PDB file as gemmi writes it, atoms N, CA and C in Angstrom:
CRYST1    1.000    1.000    1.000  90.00  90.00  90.00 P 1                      
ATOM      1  N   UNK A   1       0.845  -1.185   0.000  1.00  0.00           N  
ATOM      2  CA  UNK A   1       0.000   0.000   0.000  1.00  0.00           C  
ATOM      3  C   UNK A   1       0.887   1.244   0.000  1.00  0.00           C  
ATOM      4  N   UNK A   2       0.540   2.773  -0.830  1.00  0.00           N  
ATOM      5  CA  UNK A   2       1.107   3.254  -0.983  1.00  0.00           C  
ATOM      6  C   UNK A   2       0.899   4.329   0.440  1.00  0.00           C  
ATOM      7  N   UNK A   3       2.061   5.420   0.585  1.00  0.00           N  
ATOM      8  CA  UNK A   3       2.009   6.301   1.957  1.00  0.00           C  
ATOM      9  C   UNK A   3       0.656   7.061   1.306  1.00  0.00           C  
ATOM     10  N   UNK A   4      -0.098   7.439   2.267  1.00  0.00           N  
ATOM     11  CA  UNK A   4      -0.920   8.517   2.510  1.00  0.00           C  
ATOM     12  C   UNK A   4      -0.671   9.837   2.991  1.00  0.00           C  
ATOM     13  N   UNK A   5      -0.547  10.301   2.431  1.00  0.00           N  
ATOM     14  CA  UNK A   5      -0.473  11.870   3.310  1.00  0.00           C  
ATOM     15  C   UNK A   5      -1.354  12.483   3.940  1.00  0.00           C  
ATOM     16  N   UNK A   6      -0.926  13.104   5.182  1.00  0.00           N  
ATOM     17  CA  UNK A   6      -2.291  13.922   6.059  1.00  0.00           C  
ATOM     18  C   UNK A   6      -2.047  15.419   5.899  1.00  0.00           C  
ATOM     19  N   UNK A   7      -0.843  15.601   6.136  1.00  0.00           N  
ATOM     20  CA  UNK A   7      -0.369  16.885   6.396  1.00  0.00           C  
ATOM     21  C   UNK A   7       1.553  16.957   6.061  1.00  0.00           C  
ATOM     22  N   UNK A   8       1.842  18.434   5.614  1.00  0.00           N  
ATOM     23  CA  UNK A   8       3.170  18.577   5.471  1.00  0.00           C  
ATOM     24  C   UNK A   8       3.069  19.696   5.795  1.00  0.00           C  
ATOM     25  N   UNK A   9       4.495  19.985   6.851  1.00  0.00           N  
ATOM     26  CA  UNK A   9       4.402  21.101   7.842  1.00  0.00           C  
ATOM     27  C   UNK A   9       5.716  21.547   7.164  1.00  0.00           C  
ATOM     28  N   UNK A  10       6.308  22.661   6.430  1.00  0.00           N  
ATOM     29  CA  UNK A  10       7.658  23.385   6.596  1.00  0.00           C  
ATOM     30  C   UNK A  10       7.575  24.459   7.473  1.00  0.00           C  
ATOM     31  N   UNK A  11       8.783  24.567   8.352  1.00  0.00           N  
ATOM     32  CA  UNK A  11       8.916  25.192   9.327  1.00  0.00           C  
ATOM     33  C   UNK A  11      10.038  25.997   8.754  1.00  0.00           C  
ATOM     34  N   UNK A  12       9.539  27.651   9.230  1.00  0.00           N  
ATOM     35  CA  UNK A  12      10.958  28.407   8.636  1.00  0.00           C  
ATOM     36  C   UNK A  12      11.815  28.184   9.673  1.00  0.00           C  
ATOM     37  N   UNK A  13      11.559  27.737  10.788  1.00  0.00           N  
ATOM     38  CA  UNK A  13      13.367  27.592  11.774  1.00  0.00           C  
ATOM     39  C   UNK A  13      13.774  26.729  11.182  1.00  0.00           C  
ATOM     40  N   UNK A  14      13.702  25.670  10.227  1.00  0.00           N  
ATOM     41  CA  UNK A  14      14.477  24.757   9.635  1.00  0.00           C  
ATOM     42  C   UNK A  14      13.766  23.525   9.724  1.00  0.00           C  
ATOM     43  N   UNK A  15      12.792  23.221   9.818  1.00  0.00           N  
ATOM     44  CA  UNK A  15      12.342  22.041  10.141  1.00  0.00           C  
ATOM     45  C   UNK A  15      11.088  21.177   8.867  1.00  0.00           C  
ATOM     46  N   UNK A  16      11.170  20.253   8.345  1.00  0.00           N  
ATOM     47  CA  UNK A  16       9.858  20.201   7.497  1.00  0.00           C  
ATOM     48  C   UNK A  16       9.459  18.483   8.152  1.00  0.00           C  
ATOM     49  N   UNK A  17       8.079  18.363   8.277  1.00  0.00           N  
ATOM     50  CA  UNK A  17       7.399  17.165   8.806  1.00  0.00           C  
ATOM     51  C   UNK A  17       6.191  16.548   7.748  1.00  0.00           C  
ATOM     52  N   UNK A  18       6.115  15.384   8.227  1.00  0.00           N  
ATOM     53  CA  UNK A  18       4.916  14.734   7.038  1.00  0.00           C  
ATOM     54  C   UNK A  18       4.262  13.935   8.031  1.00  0.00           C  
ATOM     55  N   UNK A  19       3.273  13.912   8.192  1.00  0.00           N  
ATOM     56  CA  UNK A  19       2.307  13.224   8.820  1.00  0.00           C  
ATOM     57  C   UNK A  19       1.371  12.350   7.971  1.00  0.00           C  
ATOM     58  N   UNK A  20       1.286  11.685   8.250  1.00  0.00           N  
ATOM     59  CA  UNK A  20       0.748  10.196   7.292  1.00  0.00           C  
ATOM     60  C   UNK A  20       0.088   8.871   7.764  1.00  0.00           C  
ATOM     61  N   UNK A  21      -0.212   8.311   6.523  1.00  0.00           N  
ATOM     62  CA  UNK A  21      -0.249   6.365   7.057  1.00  0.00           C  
ATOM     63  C   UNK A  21       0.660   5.825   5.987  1.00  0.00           C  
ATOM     64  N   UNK A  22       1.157   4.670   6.480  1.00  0.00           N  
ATOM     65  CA  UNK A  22       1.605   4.017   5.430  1.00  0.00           C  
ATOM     66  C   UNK A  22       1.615   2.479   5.852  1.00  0.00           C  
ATOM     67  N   UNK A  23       0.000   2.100   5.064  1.00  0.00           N  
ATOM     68  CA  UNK A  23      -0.840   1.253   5.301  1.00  0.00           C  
ATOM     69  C   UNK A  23      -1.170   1.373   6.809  1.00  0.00           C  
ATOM     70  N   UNK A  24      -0.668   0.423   7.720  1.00  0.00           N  
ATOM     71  CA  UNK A  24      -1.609   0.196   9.182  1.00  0.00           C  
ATOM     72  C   UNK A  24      -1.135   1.422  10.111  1.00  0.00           C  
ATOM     73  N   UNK A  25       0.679   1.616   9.200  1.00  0.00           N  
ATOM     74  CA  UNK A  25       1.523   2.489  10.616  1.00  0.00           C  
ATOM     75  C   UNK A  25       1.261   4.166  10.035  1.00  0.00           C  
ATOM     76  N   UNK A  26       0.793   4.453  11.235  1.00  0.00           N  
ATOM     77  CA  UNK A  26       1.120   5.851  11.284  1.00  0.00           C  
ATOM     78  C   UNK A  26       2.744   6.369  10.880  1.00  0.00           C  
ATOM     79  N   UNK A  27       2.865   7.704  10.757  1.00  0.00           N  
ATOM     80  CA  UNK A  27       3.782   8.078  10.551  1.00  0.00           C  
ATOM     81  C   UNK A  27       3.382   9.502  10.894  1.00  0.00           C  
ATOM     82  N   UNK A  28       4.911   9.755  11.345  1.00  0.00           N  
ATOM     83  CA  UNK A  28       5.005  11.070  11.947  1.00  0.00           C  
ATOM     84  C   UNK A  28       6.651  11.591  11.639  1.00  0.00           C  
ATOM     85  N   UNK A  29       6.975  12.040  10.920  1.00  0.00           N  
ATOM     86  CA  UNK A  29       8.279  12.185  10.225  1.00  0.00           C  
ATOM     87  C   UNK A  29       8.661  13.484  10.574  1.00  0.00           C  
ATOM     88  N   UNK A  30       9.841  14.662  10.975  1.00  0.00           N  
ATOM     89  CA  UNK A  30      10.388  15.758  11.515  1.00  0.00           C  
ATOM     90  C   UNK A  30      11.764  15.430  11.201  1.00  0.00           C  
ATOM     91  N   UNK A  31      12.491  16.164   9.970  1.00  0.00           N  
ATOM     92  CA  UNK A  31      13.422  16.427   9.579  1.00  0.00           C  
ATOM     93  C   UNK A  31      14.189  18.033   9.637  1.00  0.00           C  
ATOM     94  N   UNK A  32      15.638  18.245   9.223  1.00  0.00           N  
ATOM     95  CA  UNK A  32      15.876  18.778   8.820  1.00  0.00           C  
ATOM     96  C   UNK A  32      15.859  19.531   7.294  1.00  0.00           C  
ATOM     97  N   UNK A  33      15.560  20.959   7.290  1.00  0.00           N  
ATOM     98  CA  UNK A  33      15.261  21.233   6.136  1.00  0.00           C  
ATOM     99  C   UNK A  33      16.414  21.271   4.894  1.00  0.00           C  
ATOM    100  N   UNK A  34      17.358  21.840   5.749  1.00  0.00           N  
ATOM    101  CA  UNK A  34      18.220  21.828   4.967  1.00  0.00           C  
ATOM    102  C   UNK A  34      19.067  20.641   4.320  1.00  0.00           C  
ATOM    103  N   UNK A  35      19.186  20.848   2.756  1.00  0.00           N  
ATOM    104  CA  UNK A  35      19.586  19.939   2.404  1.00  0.00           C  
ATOM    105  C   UNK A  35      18.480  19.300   1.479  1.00  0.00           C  
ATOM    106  N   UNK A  36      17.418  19.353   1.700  1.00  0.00           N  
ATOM    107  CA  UNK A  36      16.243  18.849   1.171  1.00  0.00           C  
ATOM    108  C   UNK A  36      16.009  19.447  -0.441  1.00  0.00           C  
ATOM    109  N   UNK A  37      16.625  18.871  -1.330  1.00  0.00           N  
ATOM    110  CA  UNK A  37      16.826  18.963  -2.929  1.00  0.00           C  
ATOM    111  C   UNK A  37      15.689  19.895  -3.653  1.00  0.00           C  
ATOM    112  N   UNK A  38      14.052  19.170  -2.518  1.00  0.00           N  
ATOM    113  CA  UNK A  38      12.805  19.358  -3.489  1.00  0.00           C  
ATOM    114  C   UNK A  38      12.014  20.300  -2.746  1.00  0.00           C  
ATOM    115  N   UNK A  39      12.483  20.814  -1.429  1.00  0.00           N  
ATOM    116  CA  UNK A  39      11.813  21.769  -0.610  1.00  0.00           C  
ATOM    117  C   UNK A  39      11.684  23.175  -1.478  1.00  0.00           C  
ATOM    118  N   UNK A  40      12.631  23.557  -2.014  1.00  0.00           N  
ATOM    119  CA  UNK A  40      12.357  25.144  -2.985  1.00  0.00           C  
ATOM    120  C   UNK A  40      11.143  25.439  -4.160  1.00  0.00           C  
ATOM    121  N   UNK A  41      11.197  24.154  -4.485  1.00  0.00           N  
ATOM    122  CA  UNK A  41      10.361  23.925  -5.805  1.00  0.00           C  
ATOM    123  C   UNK A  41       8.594  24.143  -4.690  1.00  0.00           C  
ATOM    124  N   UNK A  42       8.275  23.413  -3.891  1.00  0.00           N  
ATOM    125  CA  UNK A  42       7.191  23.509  -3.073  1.00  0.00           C  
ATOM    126  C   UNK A  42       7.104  24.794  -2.645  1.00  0.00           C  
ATOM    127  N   UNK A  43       7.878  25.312  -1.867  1.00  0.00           N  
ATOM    128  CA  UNK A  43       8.145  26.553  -1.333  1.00  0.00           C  
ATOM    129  C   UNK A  43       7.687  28.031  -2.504  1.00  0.00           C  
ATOM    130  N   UNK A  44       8.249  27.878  -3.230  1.00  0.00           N  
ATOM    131  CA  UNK A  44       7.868  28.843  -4.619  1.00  0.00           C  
ATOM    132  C   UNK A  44       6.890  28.445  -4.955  1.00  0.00           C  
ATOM    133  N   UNK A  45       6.523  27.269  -5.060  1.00  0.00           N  
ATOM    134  CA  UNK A  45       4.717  27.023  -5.823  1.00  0.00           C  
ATOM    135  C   UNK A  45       3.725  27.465  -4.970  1.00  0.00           C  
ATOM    136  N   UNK A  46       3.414  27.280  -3.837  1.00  0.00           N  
ATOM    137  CA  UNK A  46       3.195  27.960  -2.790  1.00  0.00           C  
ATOM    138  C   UNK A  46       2.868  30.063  -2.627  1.00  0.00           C  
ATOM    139  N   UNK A  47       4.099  30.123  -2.339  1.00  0.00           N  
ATOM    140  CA  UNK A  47       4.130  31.208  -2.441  1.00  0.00           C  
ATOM    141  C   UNK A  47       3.474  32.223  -3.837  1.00  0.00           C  
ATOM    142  N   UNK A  48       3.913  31.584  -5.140  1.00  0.00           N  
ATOM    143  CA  UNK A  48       3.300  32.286  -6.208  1.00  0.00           C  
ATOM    144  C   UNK A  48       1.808  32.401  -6.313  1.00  0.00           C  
ATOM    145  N   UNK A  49       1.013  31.906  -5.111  1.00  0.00           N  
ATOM    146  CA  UNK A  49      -0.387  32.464  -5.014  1.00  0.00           C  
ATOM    147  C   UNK A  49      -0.501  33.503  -4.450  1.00  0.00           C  
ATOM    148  N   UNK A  50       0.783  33.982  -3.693  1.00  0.00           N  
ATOM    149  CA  UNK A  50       0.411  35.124  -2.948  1.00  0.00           C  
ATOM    150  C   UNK A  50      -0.358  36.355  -3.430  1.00  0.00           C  
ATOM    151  N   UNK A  51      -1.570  36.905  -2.850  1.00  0.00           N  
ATOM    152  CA  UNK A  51      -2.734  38.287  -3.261  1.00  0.00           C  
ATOM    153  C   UNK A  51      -1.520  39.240  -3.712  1.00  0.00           C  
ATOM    154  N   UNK A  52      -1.784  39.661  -4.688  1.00  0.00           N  
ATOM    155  CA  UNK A  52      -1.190  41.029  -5.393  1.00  0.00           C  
ATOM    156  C   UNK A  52      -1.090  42.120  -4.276  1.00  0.00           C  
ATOM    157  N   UNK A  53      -2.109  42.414  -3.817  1.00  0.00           N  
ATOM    158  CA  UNK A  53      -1.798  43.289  -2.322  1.00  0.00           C  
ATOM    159  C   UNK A  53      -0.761  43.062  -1.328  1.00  0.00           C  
ATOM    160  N   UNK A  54      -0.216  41.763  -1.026  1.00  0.00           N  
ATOM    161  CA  UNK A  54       0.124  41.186  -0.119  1.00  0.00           C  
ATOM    162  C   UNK A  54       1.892  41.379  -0.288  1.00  0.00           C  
ATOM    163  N   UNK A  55       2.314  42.297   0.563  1.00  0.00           N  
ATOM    164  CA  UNK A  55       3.638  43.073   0.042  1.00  0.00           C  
ATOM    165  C   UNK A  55       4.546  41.473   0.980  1.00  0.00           C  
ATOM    166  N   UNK A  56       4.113  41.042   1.868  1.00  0.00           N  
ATOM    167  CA  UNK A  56       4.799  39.274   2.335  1.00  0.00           C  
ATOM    168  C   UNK A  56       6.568  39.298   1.373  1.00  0.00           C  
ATOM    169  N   UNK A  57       7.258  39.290   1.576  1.00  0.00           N  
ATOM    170  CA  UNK A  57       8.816  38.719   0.999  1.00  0.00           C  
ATOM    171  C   UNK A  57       8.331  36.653   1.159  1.00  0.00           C  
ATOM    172  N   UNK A  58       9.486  36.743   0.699  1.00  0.00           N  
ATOM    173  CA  UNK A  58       9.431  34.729   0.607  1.00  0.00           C  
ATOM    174  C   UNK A  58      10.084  34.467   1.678  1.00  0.00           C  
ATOM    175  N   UNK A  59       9.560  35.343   3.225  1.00  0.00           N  
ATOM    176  CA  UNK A  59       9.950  34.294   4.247  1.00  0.00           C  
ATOM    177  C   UNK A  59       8.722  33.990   5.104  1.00  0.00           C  
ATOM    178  N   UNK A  60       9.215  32.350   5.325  1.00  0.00           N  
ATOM    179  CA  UNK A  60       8.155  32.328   6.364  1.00  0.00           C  
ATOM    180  C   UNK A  60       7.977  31.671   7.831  1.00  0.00           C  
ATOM    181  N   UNK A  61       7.065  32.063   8.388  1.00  0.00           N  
ATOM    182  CA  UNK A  61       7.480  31.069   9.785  1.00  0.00           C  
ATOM    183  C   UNK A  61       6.892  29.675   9.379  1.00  0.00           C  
ATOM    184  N   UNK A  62       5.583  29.503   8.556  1.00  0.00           N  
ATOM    185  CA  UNK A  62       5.402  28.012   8.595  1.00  0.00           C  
ATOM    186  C   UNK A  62       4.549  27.810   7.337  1.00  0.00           C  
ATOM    187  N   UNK A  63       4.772  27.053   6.074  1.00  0.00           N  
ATOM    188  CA  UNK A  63       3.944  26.874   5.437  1.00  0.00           C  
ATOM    189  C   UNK A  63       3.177  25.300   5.904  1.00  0.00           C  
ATOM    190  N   UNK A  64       1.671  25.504   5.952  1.00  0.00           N  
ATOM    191  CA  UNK A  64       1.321  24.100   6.389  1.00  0.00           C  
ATOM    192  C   UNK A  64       0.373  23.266   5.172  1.00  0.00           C  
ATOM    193  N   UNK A  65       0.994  22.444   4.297  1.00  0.00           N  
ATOM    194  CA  UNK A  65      -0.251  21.659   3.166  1.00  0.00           C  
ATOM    195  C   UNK A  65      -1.071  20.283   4.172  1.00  0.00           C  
ATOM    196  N   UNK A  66      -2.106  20.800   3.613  1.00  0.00           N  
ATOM    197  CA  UNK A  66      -3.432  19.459   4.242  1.00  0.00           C  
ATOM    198  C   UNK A  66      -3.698  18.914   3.118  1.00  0.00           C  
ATOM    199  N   UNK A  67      -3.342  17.307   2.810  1.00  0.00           N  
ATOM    200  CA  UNK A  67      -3.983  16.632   1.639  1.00  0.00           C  
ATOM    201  C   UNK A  67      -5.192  16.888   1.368  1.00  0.00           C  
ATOM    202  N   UNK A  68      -5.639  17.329   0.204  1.00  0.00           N  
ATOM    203  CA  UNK A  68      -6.687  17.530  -1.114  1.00  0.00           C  
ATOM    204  C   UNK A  68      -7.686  18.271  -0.300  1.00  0.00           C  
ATOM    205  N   UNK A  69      -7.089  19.305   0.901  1.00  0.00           N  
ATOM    206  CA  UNK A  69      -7.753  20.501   1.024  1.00  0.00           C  
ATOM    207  C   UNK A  69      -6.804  22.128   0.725  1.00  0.00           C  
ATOM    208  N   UNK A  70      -5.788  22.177   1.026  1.00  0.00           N  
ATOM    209  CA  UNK A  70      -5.403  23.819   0.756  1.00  0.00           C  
ATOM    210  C   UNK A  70      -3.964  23.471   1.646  1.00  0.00           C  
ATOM    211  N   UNK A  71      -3.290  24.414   1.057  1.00  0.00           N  
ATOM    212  CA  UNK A  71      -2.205  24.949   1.610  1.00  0.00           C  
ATOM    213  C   UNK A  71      -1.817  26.700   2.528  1.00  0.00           C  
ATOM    214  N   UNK A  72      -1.717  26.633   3.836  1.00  0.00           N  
ATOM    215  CA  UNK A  72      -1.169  27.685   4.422  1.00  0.00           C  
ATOM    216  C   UNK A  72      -0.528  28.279   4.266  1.00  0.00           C  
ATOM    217  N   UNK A  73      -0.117  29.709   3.433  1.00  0.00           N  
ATOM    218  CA  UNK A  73       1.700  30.459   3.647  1.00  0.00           C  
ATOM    219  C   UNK A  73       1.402  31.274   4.946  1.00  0.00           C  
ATOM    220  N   UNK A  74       2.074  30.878   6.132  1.00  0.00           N  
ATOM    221  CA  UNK A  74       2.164  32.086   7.029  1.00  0.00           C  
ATOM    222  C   UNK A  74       3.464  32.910   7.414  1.00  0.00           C  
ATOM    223  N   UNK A  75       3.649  33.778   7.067  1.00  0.00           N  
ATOM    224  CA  UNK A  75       4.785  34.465   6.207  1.00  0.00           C  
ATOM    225  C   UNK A  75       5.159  34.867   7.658  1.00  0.00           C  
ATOM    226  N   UNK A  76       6.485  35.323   7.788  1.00  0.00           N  
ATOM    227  CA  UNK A  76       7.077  36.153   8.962  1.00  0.00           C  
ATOM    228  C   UNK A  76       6.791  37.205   9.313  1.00  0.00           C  
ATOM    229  N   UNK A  77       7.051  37.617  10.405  1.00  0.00           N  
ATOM    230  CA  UNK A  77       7.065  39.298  10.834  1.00  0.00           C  
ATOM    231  C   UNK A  77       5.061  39.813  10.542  1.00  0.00           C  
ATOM    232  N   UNK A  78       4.736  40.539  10.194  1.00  0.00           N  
ATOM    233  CA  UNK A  78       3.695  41.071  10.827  1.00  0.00           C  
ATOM    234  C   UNK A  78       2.586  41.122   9.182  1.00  0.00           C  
ATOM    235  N   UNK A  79       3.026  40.293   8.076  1.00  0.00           N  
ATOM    236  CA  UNK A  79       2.002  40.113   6.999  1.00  0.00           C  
ATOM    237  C   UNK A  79       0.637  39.397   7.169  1.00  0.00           C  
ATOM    238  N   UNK A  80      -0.118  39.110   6.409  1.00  0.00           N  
ATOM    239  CA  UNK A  80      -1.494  38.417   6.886  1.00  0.00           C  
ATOM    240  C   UNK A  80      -0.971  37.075   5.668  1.00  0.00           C  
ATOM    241  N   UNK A  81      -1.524  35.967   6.161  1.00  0.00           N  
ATOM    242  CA  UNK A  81      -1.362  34.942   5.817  1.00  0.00           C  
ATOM    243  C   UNK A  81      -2.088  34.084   4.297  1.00  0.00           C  
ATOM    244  N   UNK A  82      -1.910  33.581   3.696  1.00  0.00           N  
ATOM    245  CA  UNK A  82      -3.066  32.986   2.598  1.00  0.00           C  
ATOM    246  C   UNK A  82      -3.158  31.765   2.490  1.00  0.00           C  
ATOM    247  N   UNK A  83      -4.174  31.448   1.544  1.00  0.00           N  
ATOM    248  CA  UNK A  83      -4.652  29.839   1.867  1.00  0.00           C  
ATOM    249  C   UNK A  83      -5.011  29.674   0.346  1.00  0.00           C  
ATOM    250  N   UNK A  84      -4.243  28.333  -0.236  1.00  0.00           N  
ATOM    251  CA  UNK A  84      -4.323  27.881  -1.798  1.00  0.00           C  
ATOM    252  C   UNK A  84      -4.900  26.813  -1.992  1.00  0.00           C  
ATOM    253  N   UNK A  85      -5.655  26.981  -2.404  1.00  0.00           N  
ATOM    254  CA  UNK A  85      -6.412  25.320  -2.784  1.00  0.00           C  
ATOM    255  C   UNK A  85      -5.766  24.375  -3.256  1.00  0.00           C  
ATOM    256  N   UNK A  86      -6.045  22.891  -2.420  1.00  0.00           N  
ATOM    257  CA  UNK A  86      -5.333  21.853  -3.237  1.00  0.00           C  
ATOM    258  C   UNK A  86      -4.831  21.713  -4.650  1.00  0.00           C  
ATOM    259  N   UNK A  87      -5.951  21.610  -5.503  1.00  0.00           N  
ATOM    260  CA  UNK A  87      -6.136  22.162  -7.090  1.00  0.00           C  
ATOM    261  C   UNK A  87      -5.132  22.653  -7.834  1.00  0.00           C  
ATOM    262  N   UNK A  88      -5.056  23.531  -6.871  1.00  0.00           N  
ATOM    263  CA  UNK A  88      -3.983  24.598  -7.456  1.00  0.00           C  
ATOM    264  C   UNK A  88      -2.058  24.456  -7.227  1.00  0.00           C  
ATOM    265  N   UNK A  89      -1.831  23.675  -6.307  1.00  0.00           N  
ATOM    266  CA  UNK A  89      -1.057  23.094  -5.676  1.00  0.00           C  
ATOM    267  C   UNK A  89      -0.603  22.129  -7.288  1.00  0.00           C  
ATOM    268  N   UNK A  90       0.858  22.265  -7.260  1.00  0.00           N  
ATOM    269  CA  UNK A  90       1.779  21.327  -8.090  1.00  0.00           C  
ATOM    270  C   UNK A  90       2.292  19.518  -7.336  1.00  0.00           C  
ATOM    271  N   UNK A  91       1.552  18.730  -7.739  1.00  0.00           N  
ATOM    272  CA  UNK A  91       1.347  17.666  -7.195  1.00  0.00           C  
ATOM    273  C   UNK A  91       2.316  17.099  -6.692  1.00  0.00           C  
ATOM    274  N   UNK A  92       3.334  17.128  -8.022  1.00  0.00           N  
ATOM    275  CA  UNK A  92       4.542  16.687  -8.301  1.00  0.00           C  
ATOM    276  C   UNK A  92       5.719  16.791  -7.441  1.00  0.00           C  
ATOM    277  N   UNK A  93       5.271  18.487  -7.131  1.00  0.00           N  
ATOM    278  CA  UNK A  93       6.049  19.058  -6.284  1.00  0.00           C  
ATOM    279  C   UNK A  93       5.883  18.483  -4.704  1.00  0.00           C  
ATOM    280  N   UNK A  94       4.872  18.255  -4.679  1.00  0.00           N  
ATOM    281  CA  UNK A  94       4.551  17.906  -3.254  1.00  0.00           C  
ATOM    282  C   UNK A  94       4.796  16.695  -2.970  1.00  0.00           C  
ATOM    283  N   UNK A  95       4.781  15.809  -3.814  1.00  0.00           N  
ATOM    284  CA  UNK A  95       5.198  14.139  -3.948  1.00  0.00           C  
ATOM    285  C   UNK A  95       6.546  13.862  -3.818  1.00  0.00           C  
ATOM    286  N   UNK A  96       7.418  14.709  -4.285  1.00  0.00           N  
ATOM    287  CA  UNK A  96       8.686  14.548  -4.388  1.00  0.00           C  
ATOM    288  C   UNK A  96       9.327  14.839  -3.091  1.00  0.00           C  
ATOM    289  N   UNK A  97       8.562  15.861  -2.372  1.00  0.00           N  
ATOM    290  CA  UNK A  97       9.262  16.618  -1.202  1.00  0.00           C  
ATOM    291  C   UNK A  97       8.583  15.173   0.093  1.00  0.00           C  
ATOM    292  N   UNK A  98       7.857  14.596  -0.053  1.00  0.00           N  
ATOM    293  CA  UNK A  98       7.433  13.917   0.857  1.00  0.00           C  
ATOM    294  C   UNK A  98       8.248  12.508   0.478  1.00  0.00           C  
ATOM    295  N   UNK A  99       8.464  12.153  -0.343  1.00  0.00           N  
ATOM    296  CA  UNK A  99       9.424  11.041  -0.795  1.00  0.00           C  
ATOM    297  C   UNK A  99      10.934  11.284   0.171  1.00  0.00           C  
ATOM    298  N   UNK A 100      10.910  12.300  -0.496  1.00  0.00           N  
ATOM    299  CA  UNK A 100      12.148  12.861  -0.079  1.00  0.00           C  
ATOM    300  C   UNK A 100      12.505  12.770   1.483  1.00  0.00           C  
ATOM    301  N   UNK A 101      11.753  13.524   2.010  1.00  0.00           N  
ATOM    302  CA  UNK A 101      11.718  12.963   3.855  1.00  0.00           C  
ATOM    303  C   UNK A 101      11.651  12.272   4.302  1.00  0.00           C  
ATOM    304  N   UNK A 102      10.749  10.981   3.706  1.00  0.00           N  
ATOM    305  CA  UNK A 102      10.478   9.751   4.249  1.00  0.00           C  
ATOM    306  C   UNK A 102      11.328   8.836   3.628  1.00  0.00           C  
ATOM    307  N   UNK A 103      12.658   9.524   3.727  1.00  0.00           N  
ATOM    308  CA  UNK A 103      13.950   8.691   2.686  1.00  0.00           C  
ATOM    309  C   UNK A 103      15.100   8.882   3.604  1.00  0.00           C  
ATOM    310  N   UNK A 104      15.073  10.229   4.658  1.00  0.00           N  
ATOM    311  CA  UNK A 104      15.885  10.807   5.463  1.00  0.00           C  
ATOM    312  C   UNK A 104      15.929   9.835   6.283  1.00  0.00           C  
ATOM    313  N   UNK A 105      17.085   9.603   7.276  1.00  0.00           N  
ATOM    314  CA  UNK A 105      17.402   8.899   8.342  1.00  0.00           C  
ATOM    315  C   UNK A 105      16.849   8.999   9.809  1.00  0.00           C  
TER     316      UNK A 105                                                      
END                                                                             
């Protein structure tokens, strides 16, 4: 059976997590970010929804994706936050970055 995804947490202190099943076992995965090949590509797909109003730079304290509901940017320092629909979300991108962690040691 293939992993399920629940949730993928990047943390701007450095941290990115995947929360999951994979089949019976839970999973609860907390890595380091750095180093992570496929984290930028997510990170920019993400972000390029940001509202035209929304003066936000590309930092953030936490972007949070919820499988096949929306993705969180909650940006640093004192911007207002946005929310992207699954849909809209690069799949690929998100598949790769969760591979990717659940590959880490």
């Amino acid at each position: 059976m293939a992993f399920k995804l629940s949730t993928l947490h990047i943390f701007g202190y450095g941290e990115t997590q995947v929360i999951g099943q994979d089949g019976e076992t839970s999973v609860n995965k907390k890595v380091s970010s750095s180093g992570l090949t496929s984290l930028t590509a997510v990170v920019d797909n993400v972000y390029s929804f940001k509202p035209v109003d929304n003066l936000s730079p590309n930092e953030y304290h936490a972007i949070n994706i919820f499988n096949n509901m929306f993705a969180d940017y909650q940006p640093s320092g004192e911007f207002d936050s946005w929310r992207t629909e699954w849909a809209l979300l690069d799949q690929a991108y998100i598949d790769a970055l969760v591979a990717e962690v659940l590959t880490q040691p």
